Amino acid sequence: MHHLGNSRRRTTSVMTDEQEELERCKQEIARLRQLVVGLSEIVLRHVVTSAQSSRNVPEHLSEPPKS
């Protein structure tokens, strides 16, 4: 009987370790999502700024060179 108790405790310990690792992974995923959102905002601002800047460039400079 004592052997079964140890086995059950070890299984509980493994499950606890797995649950802790799962929680760490969930936290890391949440952090990465926040980084992606932040980077997306930066990229979007850059795209908008670039689009506005290109409208201010004289037309002959904004067109691609002719072959």
PDB file of N, CA, C and O in Angstrom:
ATOM      1  N   MET A   1       0.814  -1.175   0.000  1.00  0.00           N
ATOM      2  CA  MET A   1       0.000   0.000   0.000  1.00  0.00           C
ATOM      3  C   MET A   1       0.874   1.261   0.000  1.00  0.00           C
ATOM      4  O   MET A   1       0.564   2.203  -0.684  1.00  0.00           O
ATOM      5  N   HIS A   2       1.930   1.203   0.739  1.00  0.00           N
ATOM      6  CA  HIS A   2       2.820   2.350   0.821  1.00  0.00           C
ATOM      7  C   HIS A   2       3.372   2.710  -0.561  1.00  0.00           C
ATOM      8  O   HIS A   2       3.509   3.873  -0.900  1.00  0.00           O
ATOM      9  N   HIS A   3       3.665   1.720  -1.369  1.00  0.00           N
ATOM     10  CA  HIS A   3       4.195   1.929  -2.712  1.00  0.00           C
ATOM     11  C   HIS A   3       3.186   2.711  -3.563  1.00  0.00           C
ATOM     12  O   HIS A   3       3.545   3.636  -4.277  1.00  0.00           O
ATOM     13  N   LEU A   4       1.906   2.363  -3.466  1.00  0.00           N
ATOM     14  CA  LEU A   4       0.877   3.069  -4.228  1.00  0.00           C
ATOM     15  C   LEU A   4       0.797   4.530  -3.805  1.00  0.00           C
ATOM     16  O   LEU A   4       0.595   5.410  -4.630  1.00  0.00           O
ATOM     17  N   GLY A   5       0.963   4.796  -2.539  1.00  0.00           N
ATOM     18  CA  GLY A   5       0.942   6.173  -2.042  1.00  0.00           C
ATOM     19  C   GLY A   5       2.050   6.989  -2.674  1.00  0.00           C
ATOM     20  O   GLY A   5       1.837   8.118  -3.093  1.00  0.00           O
ATOM     21  N   ASN A   6       3.248   6.425  -2.739  1.00  0.00           N
ATOM     22  CA  ASN A   6       4.369   7.130  -3.364  1.00  0.00           C
ATOM     23  C   ASN A   6       4.107   7.380  -4.842  1.00  0.00           C
ATOM     24  O   ASN A   6       4.397   8.442  -5.371  1.00  0.00           O
ATOM     25  N   SER A   7       3.557   6.374  -5.511  1.00  0.00           N
ATOM     26  CA  SER A   7       3.274   6.496  -6.932  1.00  0.00           C
ATOM     27  C   SER A   7       2.246   7.605  -7.164  1.00  0.00           C
ATOM     28  O   SER A   7       2.383   8.411  -8.065  1.00  0.00           O
ATOM     29  N   ARG A   8       1.234   7.641  -6.348  1.00  0.00           N
ATOM     30  CA  ARG A   8       0.197   8.666  -6.488  1.00  0.00           C
ATOM     31  C   ARG A   8       0.792  10.057  -6.229  1.00  0.00           C
ATOM     32  O   ARG A   8       0.506  11.001  -6.931  1.00  0.00           O
ATOM     33  N   ARG A   9       1.653  10.155  -5.220  1.00  0.00           N
ATOM     34  CA  ARG A   9       2.286  11.430  -4.904  1.00  0.00           C
ATOM     35  C   ARG A   9       3.178  11.882  -6.057  1.00  0.00           C
ATOM     36  O   ARG A   9       3.201  13.042  -6.424  1.00  0.00           O
ATOM     37  N   ARG A  10       3.912  10.942  -6.641  1.00  0.00           N
ATOM     38  CA  ARG A  10       4.803  11.268  -7.752  1.00  0.00           C
ATOM     39  C   ARG A  10       3.970  11.746  -8.941  1.00  0.00           C
ATOM     40  O   ARG A  10       4.309  12.714  -9.602  1.00  0.00           O
ATOM     41  N   THR A  11       2.852  11.082  -9.214  1.00  0.00           N
ATOM     42  CA  THR A  11       1.971  11.488 -10.311  1.00  0.00           C
ATOM     43  C   THR A  11       1.433  12.886 -10.058  1.00  0.00           C
ATOM     44  O   THR A  11       1.400  13.731 -10.949  1.00  0.00           O
ATOM     45  N   THR A  12       1.031  13.158  -8.822  1.00  0.00           N
ATOM     46  CA  THR A  12       0.536  14.487  -8.462  1.00  0.00           C
ATOM     47  C   THR A  12       1.636  15.516  -8.660  1.00  0.00           C
ATOM     48  O   THR A  12       1.396  16.599  -9.184  1.00  0.00           O
ATOM     49  N   SER A  13       2.849  15.170  -8.273  1.00  0.00           N
ATOM     50  CA  SER A  13       3.981  16.075  -8.426  1.00  0.00           C
ATOM     51  C   SER A  13       4.244  16.355  -9.899  1.00  0.00           C
ATOM     52  O   SER A  13       4.477  17.497 -10.285  1.00  0.00           O
ATOM     53  N   VAL A  14       4.190  15.320 -10.730  1.00  0.00           N
ATOM     54  CA  VAL A  14       4.411  15.498 -12.169  1.00  0.00           C
ATOM     55  C   VAL A  14       3.313  16.377 -12.750  1.00  0.00           C
ATOM     56  O   VAL A  14       3.569  17.290 -13.519  1.00  0.00           O
ATOM     57  N   MET A  15       2.062  16.123 -12.356  1.00  0.00           N
ATOM     58  CA  MET A  15       0.950  16.937 -12.835  1.00  0.00           C
ATOM     59  C   MET A  15       1.131  18.392 -12.396  1.00  0.00           C
ATOM     60  O   MET A  15       0.908  19.300 -13.173  1.00  0.00           O
ATOM     61  N   THR A  16       1.564  18.570 -11.161  1.00  0.00           N
ATOM     62  CA  THR A  16       1.785  19.928 -10.661  1.00  0.00           C
ATOM     63  C   THR A  16       2.879  20.611 -11.477  1.00  0.00           C
ATOM     64  O   THR A  16       2.732  21.754 -11.879  1.00  0.00           O
ATOM     65  N   ASP A  17       3.962  19.900 -11.751  1.00  0.00           N
ATOM     66  CA  ASP A  17       5.042  20.454 -12.568  1.00  0.00           C
ATOM     67  C   ASP A  17       4.530  20.811 -13.959  1.00  0.00           C
ATOM     68  O   ASP A  17       4.845  21.872 -14.489  1.00  0.00           O
ATOM     69  N   GLU A  18       3.719  19.925 -14.537  1.00  0.00           N
ATOM     70  CA  GLU A  18       3.168  20.186 -15.866  1.00  0.00           C
ATOM     71  C   GLU A  18       2.213  21.379 -15.830  1.00  0.00           C
ATOM     72  O   GLU A  18       2.217  22.209 -16.739  1.00  0.00           O
ATOM     73  N   GLN A  19       1.427  21.474 -14.763  1.00  0.00           N
ATOM     74  CA  GLN A  19       0.500  22.602 -14.644  1.00  0.00           C
ATOM     75  C   GLN A  19       1.263  23.916 -14.486  1.00  0.00           C
ATOM     76  O   GLN A  19       0.885  24.934 -15.059  1.00  0.00           O
ATOM     77  N   GLU A  20       2.345  23.882 -13.720  1.00  0.00           N
ATOM     78  CA  GLU A  20       3.168  25.086 -13.552  1.00  0.00           C
ATOM     79  C   GLU A  20       3.799  25.489 -14.882  1.00  0.00           C
ATOM     80  O   GLU A  20       3.824  26.670 -15.229  1.00  0.00           O
ATOM     81  N   GLU A  21       4.290  24.509 -15.619  1.00  0.00           N
ATOM     82  CA  GLU A  21       4.888  24.791 -16.931  1.00  0.00           C
ATOM     83  C   GLU A  21       3.823  25.334 -17.886  1.00  0.00           C
ATOM     84  O   GLU A  21       4.074  26.280 -18.636  1.00  0.00           O
ATOM     85  N   LEU A  22       2.625  24.769 -17.847  1.00  0.00           N
ATOM     86  CA  LEU A  22       1.523  25.247 -18.679  1.00  0.00           C
ATOM     87  C   LEU A  22       1.190  26.696 -18.331  1.00  0.00           C
ATOM     88  O   LEU A  22       0.988  27.532 -19.219  1.00  0.00           O
ATOM     89  N   GLU A  23       1.171  27.010 -17.055  1.00  0.00           N
ATOM     90  CA  GLU A  23       0.876  28.382 -16.621  1.00  0.00           C
ATOM     91  C   GLU A  23       1.966  29.337 -17.095  1.00  0.00           C
ATOM     92  O   GLU A  23       1.681  30.443 -17.563  1.00  0.00           O
ATOM     93  N   ARG A  24       3.234  28.906 -16.989  1.00  0.00           N
ATOM     94  CA  ARG A  24       4.341  29.741 -17.484  1.00  0.00           C
ATOM     95  C   ARG A  24       4.198  29.979 -18.983  1.00  0.00           C
ATOM     96  O   ARG A  24       4.404  31.094 -19.469  1.00  0.00           O
ATOM     97  N   CYS A  25       3.833  28.933 -19.707  1.00  0.00           N
ATOM     98  CA  CYS A  25       3.656  29.058 -21.159  1.00  0.00           C
ATOM     99  C   CYS A  25       2.512  30.018 -21.489  1.00  0.00           C
ATOM    100  O   CYS A  25       2.629  30.847 -22.393  1.00  0.00           O
ATOM    101  N   LYS A  26       1.422  29.919 -20.749  1.00  0.00           N
ATOM    102  CA  LYS A  26       0.284  30.820 -20.978  1.00  0.00           C
ATOM    103  C   LYS A  26       0.696  32.268 -20.733  1.00  0.00           C
ATOM    104  O   LYS A  26       0.320  33.168 -21.485  1.00  0.00           O
ATOM    105  N   GLN A  27       1.476  32.499 -19.675  1.00  0.00           N
ATOM    106  CA  GLN A  27       1.939  33.854 -19.378  1.00  0.00           C
ATOM    107  C   GLN A  27       2.870  34.365 -20.479  1.00  0.00           C
ATOM    108  O   GLN A  27       2.792  35.530 -20.876  1.00  0.00           O
ATOM    109  N   GLU A  28       3.736  33.503 -20.966  1.00  0.00           N
ATOM    110  CA  GLU A  28       4.653  33.888 -22.039  1.00  0.00           C
ATOM    111  C   GLU A  28       3.876  34.192 -23.322  1.00  0.00           C
ATOM    112  O   GLU A  28       4.181  35.160 -24.027  1.00  0.00           O
ATOM    113  N   ILE A  29       2.859  33.399 -23.623  1.00  0.00           N
ATOM    114  CA  ILE A  29       2.023  33.650 -24.801  1.00  0.00           C
ATOM    115  C   ILE A  29       1.329  35.001 -24.667  1.00  0.00           C
ATOM    116  O   ILE A  29       1.278  35.780 -25.621  1.00  0.00           O
ATOM    117  N   ALA A  30       0.806  35.306 -23.496  1.00  0.00           N
ATOM    118  CA  ALA A  30       0.144  36.595 -23.264  1.00  0.00           C
ATOM    119  C   ALA A  30       1.135  37.742 -23.464  1.00  0.00           C
ATOM    120  O   ALA A  30       0.802  38.762 -24.083  1.00  0.00           O
ATOM    121  N   ARG A  31       2.351  37.568 -22.964  1.00  0.00           N
ATOM    122  CA  ARG A  31       3.384  38.608 -23.119  1.00  0.00           C
ATOM    123  C   ARG A  31       3.734  38.792 -24.593  1.00  0.00           C
ATOM    124  O   ARG A  31       3.853  39.921 -25.083  1.00  0.00           O
ATOM    125  N   LEU A  32       3.874  37.692 -25.316  1.00  0.00           N
ATOM    126  CA  LEU A  32       4.202  37.770 -26.742  1.00  0.00           C
ATOM    127  C   LEU A  32       3.067  38.424 -27.529  1.00  0.00           C
ATOM    128  O   LEU A  32       3.315  39.196 -28.459  1.00  0.00           O
ATOM    129  N   ARG A  33       1.829  38.125 -27.151  1.00  0.00           N
ATOM    130  CA  ARG A  33       0.690  38.770 -27.818  1.00  0.00           C
ATOM    131  C   ARG A  33       0.746  40.280 -27.626  1.00  0.00           C
ATOM    132  O   ARG A  33       0.488  41.046 -28.553  1.00  0.00           O
ATOM    133  N   GLN A  34       1.079  40.715 -26.411  1.00  0.00           N
ATOM    134  CA  GLN A  34       1.188  42.154 -26.148  1.00  0.00           C
ATOM    135  C   GLN A  34       2.289  42.769 -27.008  1.00  0.00           C
ATOM    136  O   GLN A  34       2.133  43.876 -27.530  1.00  0.00           O
ATOM    137  N   LEU A  35       3.401  42.063 -27.166  1.00  0.00           N
ATOM    138  CA  LEU A  35       4.486  42.560 -28.008  1.00  0.00           C
ATOM    139  C   LEU A  35       4.039  42.670 -29.462  1.00  0.00           C
ATOM    140  O   LEU A  35       4.354  43.646 -30.152  1.00  0.00           O
ATOM    141  N   VAL A  36       3.304  41.667 -29.945  1.00  0.00           N
ATOM    142  CA  VAL A  36       2.814  41.686 -31.324  1.00  0.00           C
ATOM    143  C   VAL A  36       1.875  42.873 -31.532  1.00  0.00           C
ATOM    144  O   VAL A  36       1.967  43.576 -32.544  1.00  0.00           O
ATOM    145  N   VAL A  37       0.997  43.105 -30.578  1.00  0.00           N
ATOM    146  CA  VAL A  37       0.072  44.240 -30.684  1.00  0.00           C
ATOM    147  C   VAL A  37       0.864  45.547 -30.721  1.00  0.00           C
ATOM    148  O   VAL A  37       0.611  46.417 -31.560  1.00  0.00           O
ATOM    149  N   GLY A  38       1.838  45.675 -29.847  1.00  0.00           N
ATOM    150  CA  GLY A  38       2.661  46.882 -29.817  1.00  0.00           C
ATOM    151  C   GLY A  38       3.425  47.086 -31.118  1.00  0.00           C
ATOM    152  O   GLY A  38       3.465  48.189 -31.667  1.00  0.00           O
ATOM    153  N   LEU A  39       4.012  46.020 -31.643  1.00  0.00           N
ATOM    154  CA  LEU A  39       4.743  46.122 -32.906  1.00  0.00           C
ATOM    155  C   LEU A  39       3.801  46.449 -34.062  1.00  0.00           C
ATOM    156  O   LEU A  39       4.142  47.235 -34.948  1.00  0.00           O
ATOM    157  N   SER A  40       2.614  45.871 -34.045  1.00  0.00           N
ATOM    158  CA  SER A  40       1.629  46.154 -35.093  1.00  0.00           C
ATOM    159  C   SER A  40       1.256  47.628 -35.088  1.00  0.00           C
ATOM    160  O   SER A  40       1.116  48.250 -36.144  1.00  0.00           O
ATOM    161  N   GLU A  41       1.090  48.195 -33.897  1.00  0.00           N
ATOM    162  CA  GLU A  41       0.774  49.623 -33.794  1.00  0.00           C
ATOM    163  C   GLU A  41       1.905  50.475 -34.351  1.00  0.00           C
ATOM    164  O   GLU A  41       1.660  51.445 -35.073  1.00  0.00           O
ATOM    165  N   ILE A  42       3.136  50.104 -34.047  1.00  0.00           N
ATOM    166  CA  ILE A  42       4.294  50.846 -34.551  1.00  0.00           C
ATOM    167  C   ILE A  42       4.344  50.769 -36.071  1.00  0.00           C
ATOM    168  O   ILE A  42       4.540  51.777 -36.759  1.00  0.00           O
ATOM    169  N   VAL A  43       4.154  49.579 -36.620  1.00  0.00           N
ATOM    170  CA  VAL A  43       4.188  49.392 -38.075  1.00  0.00           C
ATOM    171  C   VAL A  43       3.064  50.193 -38.730  1.00  0.00           C
ATOM    172  O   VAL A  43       3.284  50.868 -39.745  1.00  0.00           O
ATOM    173  N   LEU A  44       1.881  50.132 -38.159  1.00  0.00           N
ATOM    174  CA  LEU A  44       0.746  50.866 -38.724  1.00  0.00           C
ATOM    175  C   LEU A  44       1.027  52.375 -38.730  1.00  0.00           C
ATOM    176  O   LEU A  44       0.768  53.057 -39.724  1.00  0.00           O
ATOM    177  N   ARG A  45       1.575  52.885 -37.626  1.00  0.00           N
ATOM    178  CA  ARG A  45       1.924  54.314 -37.573  1.00  0.00           C
ATOM    179  C   ARG A  45       2.940  54.659 -38.657  1.00  0.00           C
ATOM    180  O   ARG A  45       2.848  55.682 -39.323  1.00  0.00           O
ATOM    181  N   HIS A  46       3.924  53.773 -38.827  1.00  0.00           N
ATOM    182  CA  HIS A  46       4.961  54.001 -39.842  1.00  0.00           C
ATOM    183  C   HIS A  46       4.355  54.007 -41.244  1.00  0.00           C
ATOM    184  O   HIS A  46       4.693  54.854 -42.068  1.00  0.00           O
ATOM    185  N   VAL A  47       3.453  53.076 -41.509  1.00  0.00           N
ATOM    186  CA  VAL A  47       2.813  53.002 -42.826  1.00  0.00           C
ATOM    187  C   VAL A  47       2.006  54.271 -43.087  1.00  0.00           C
ATOM    188  O   VAL A  47       2.086  54.855 -44.169  1.00  0.00           O
ATOM    189  N   VAL A  48       1.253  54.718 -42.080  1.00  0.00           N
ATOM    190  CA  VAL A  48       0.452  55.935 -42.231  1.00  0.00           C
ATOM    191  C   VAL A  48       1.366  57.137 -42.455  1.00  0.00           C
ATOM    192  O   VAL A  48       1.125  57.957 -43.346  1.00  0.00           O
ATOM    193  N   THR A  49       2.425  57.244 -41.671  1.00  0.00           N
ATOM    194  CA  THR A  49       3.364  58.353 -41.809  1.00  0.00           C
ATOM    195  C   THR A  49       4.019  58.334 -43.189  1.00  0.00           C
ATOM    196  O   THR A  49       4.138  59.375 -43.846  1.00  0.00           O
ATOM    197  N   SER A  50       4.413  57.165 -43.652  1.00  0.00           N
ATOM    198  CA  SER A  50       5.038  57.034 -44.969  1.00  0.00           C
ATOM    199  C   SER A  50       4.056  57.423 -46.070  1.00  0.00           C
ATOM    200  O   SER A  50       4.419  58.114 -47.026  1.00  0.00           O
ATOM    201  N   ALA A  51       2.807  57.000 -45.936  1.00  0.00           N
ATOM    202  CA  ALA A  51       1.791  57.329 -46.938  1.00  0.00           C
ATOM    203  C   ALA A  51       1.562  58.833 -46.972  1.00  0.00           C
ATOM    204  O   ALA A  51       1.439  59.429 -48.044  1.00  0.00           O
ATOM    205  N   GLN A  52       1.522  59.455 -45.800  1.00  0.00           N
ATOM    206  CA  GLN A  52       1.325  60.907 -45.749  1.00  0.00           C
ATOM    207  C   GLN A  52       2.531  61.633 -46.330  1.00  0.00           C
ATOM    208  O   GLN A  52       2.388  62.619 -47.036  1.00  0.00           O
ATOM    209  N   SER A  53       3.734  61.137 -46.051  1.00  0.00           N
ATOM    210  CA  SER A  53       4.952  61.752 -46.570  1.00  0.00           C
ATOM    211  C   SER A  53       5.006  61.641 -48.088  1.00  0.00           C
ATOM    212  O   SER A  53       5.402  62.591 -48.769  1.00  0.00           O
ATOM    213  N   SER A  54       4.600  60.505 -48.620  1.00  0.00           N
ATOM    214  CA  SER A  54       4.684  60.319 -50.071  1.00  0.00           C
ATOM    215  C   SER A  54       3.708  61.241 -50.793  1.00  0.00           C
ATOM    216  O   SER A  54       3.937  61.625 -51.928  1.00  0.00           O
ATOM    217  N   ARG A  55       2.628  61.647 -50.135  1.00  0.00           N
ATOM    218  CA  ARG A  55       1.686  62.598 -50.742  1.00  0.00           C
ATOM    219  C   ARG A  55       2.289  63.993 -50.808  1.00  0.00           C
ATOM    220  O   ARG A  55       1.922  64.778 -51.656  1.00  0.00           O
ATOM    221  N   ASN A  56       3.234  64.273 -49.908  1.00  0.00           N
ATOM    222  CA  ASN A  56       3.848  65.598 -49.866  1.00  0.00           C
ATOM    223  C   ASN A  56       5.025  65.738 -50.828  1.00  0.00           C
ATOM    224  O   ASN A  56       5.529  66.824 -51.031  1.00  0.00           O
ATOM    225  N   VAL A  57       5.469  64.616 -51.411  1.00  0.00           N
ATOM    226  CA  VAL A  57       6.599  64.624 -52.341  1.00  0.00           C
ATOM    227  C   VAL A  57       6.069  65.062 -53.705  1.00  0.00           C
ATOM    228  O   VAL A  57       5.006  64.611 -54.129  1.00  0.00           O
ATOM    229  N   PRO A  58       6.782  65.932 -54.411  1.00  0.00           N
ATOM    230  CA  PRO A  58       6.336  66.319 -55.756  1.00  0.00           C
ATOM    231  C   PRO A  58       6.111  65.087 -56.619  1.00  0.00           C
ATOM    232  O   PRO A  58       6.812  64.084 -56.504  1.00  0.00           O
ATOM    233  N   GLU A  59       5.121  65.170 -57.493  1.00  0.00           N
ATOM    234  CA  GLU A  59       4.673  64.003 -58.261  1.00  0.00           C
ATOM    235  C   GLU A  59       5.802  63.350 -59.048  1.00  0.00           C
ATOM    236  O   GLU A  59       5.916  62.128 -59.078  1.00  0.00           O
ATOM    237  N   HIS A  60       6.653  64.136 -59.679  1.00  0.00           N
ATOM    238  CA  HIS A  60       7.706  63.545 -60.506  1.00  0.00           C
ATOM    239  C   HIS A  60       8.734  62.773 -59.658  1.00  0.00           C
ATOM    240  O   HIS A  60       9.416  61.902 -60.172  1.00  0.00           O
ATOM    241  N   LEU A  61       8.842  63.053 -58.356  1.00  0.00           N
ATOM    242  CA  LEU A  61       9.761  62.316 -57.497  1.00  0.00           C
ATOM    243  C   LEU A  61       9.134  61.038 -56.932  1.00  0.00           C
ATOM    244  O   LEU A  61       9.844  60.109 -56.593  1.00  0.00           O
ATOM    245  N   SER A  62       7.811  61.007 -56.850  1.00  0.00           N
ATOM    246  CA  SER A  62       7.159  59.845 -56.254  1.00  0.00           C
ATOM    247  C   SER A  62       6.881  58.742 -57.278  1.00  0.00           C
ATOM    248  O   SER A  62       6.552  57.648 -56.925  1.00  0.00           O
ATOM    249  N   GLU A  63       6.988  59.067 -58.570  1.00  0.00           N
ATOM    250  CA  GLU A  63       6.747  58.057 -59.610  1.00  0.00           C
ATOM    251  C   GLU A  63       8.006  57.221 -59.790  1.00  0.00           C
ATOM    252  O   GLU A  63       9.126  57.704 -59.659  1.00  0.00           O
ATOM    253  N   PRO A  64       7.833  55.944 -60.142  1.00  0.00           N
ATOM    254  CA  PRO A  64       9.025  55.122 -60.413  1.00  0.00           C
ATOM    255  C   PRO A  64       9.713  55.614 -61.689  1.00  0.00           C
ATOM    256  O   PRO A  64       9.059  56.169 -62.562  1.00  0.00           O
ATOM    257  N   PRO A  65      11.028  55.419 -61.748  1.00  0.00           N
ATOM    258  CA  PRO A  65      11.751  55.878 -62.944  1.00  0.00           C
ATOM    259  C   PRO A  65      11.267  55.142 -64.195  1.00  0.00           C
ATOM    260  O   PRO A  65      10.926  53.971 -64.149  1.00  0.00           O
ATOM    261  N   LYS A  66      11.235  55.869 -65.300  1.00  0.00           N
ATOM    262  CA  LYS A  66      10.807  55.272 -66.585  1.00  0.00           C
ATOM    263  C   LYS A  66      12.018  54.627 -67.255  1.00  0.00           C
ATOM    264  O   LYS A  66      13.107  55.143 -67.213  1.00  0.00           O
ATOM    265  N   SER A  67      11.771  53.496 -67.871  1.00  0.00           N
ATOM    266  CA  SER A  67      12.881  52.753 -68.510  1.00  0.00           C
ATOM    267  C   SER A  67      13.273  53.372 -69.822  1.00  0.00           C
ATOM    268  O   SER A  67      12.538  53.743 -70.643  1.00  0.00           O
TER     269      SER A  67
END
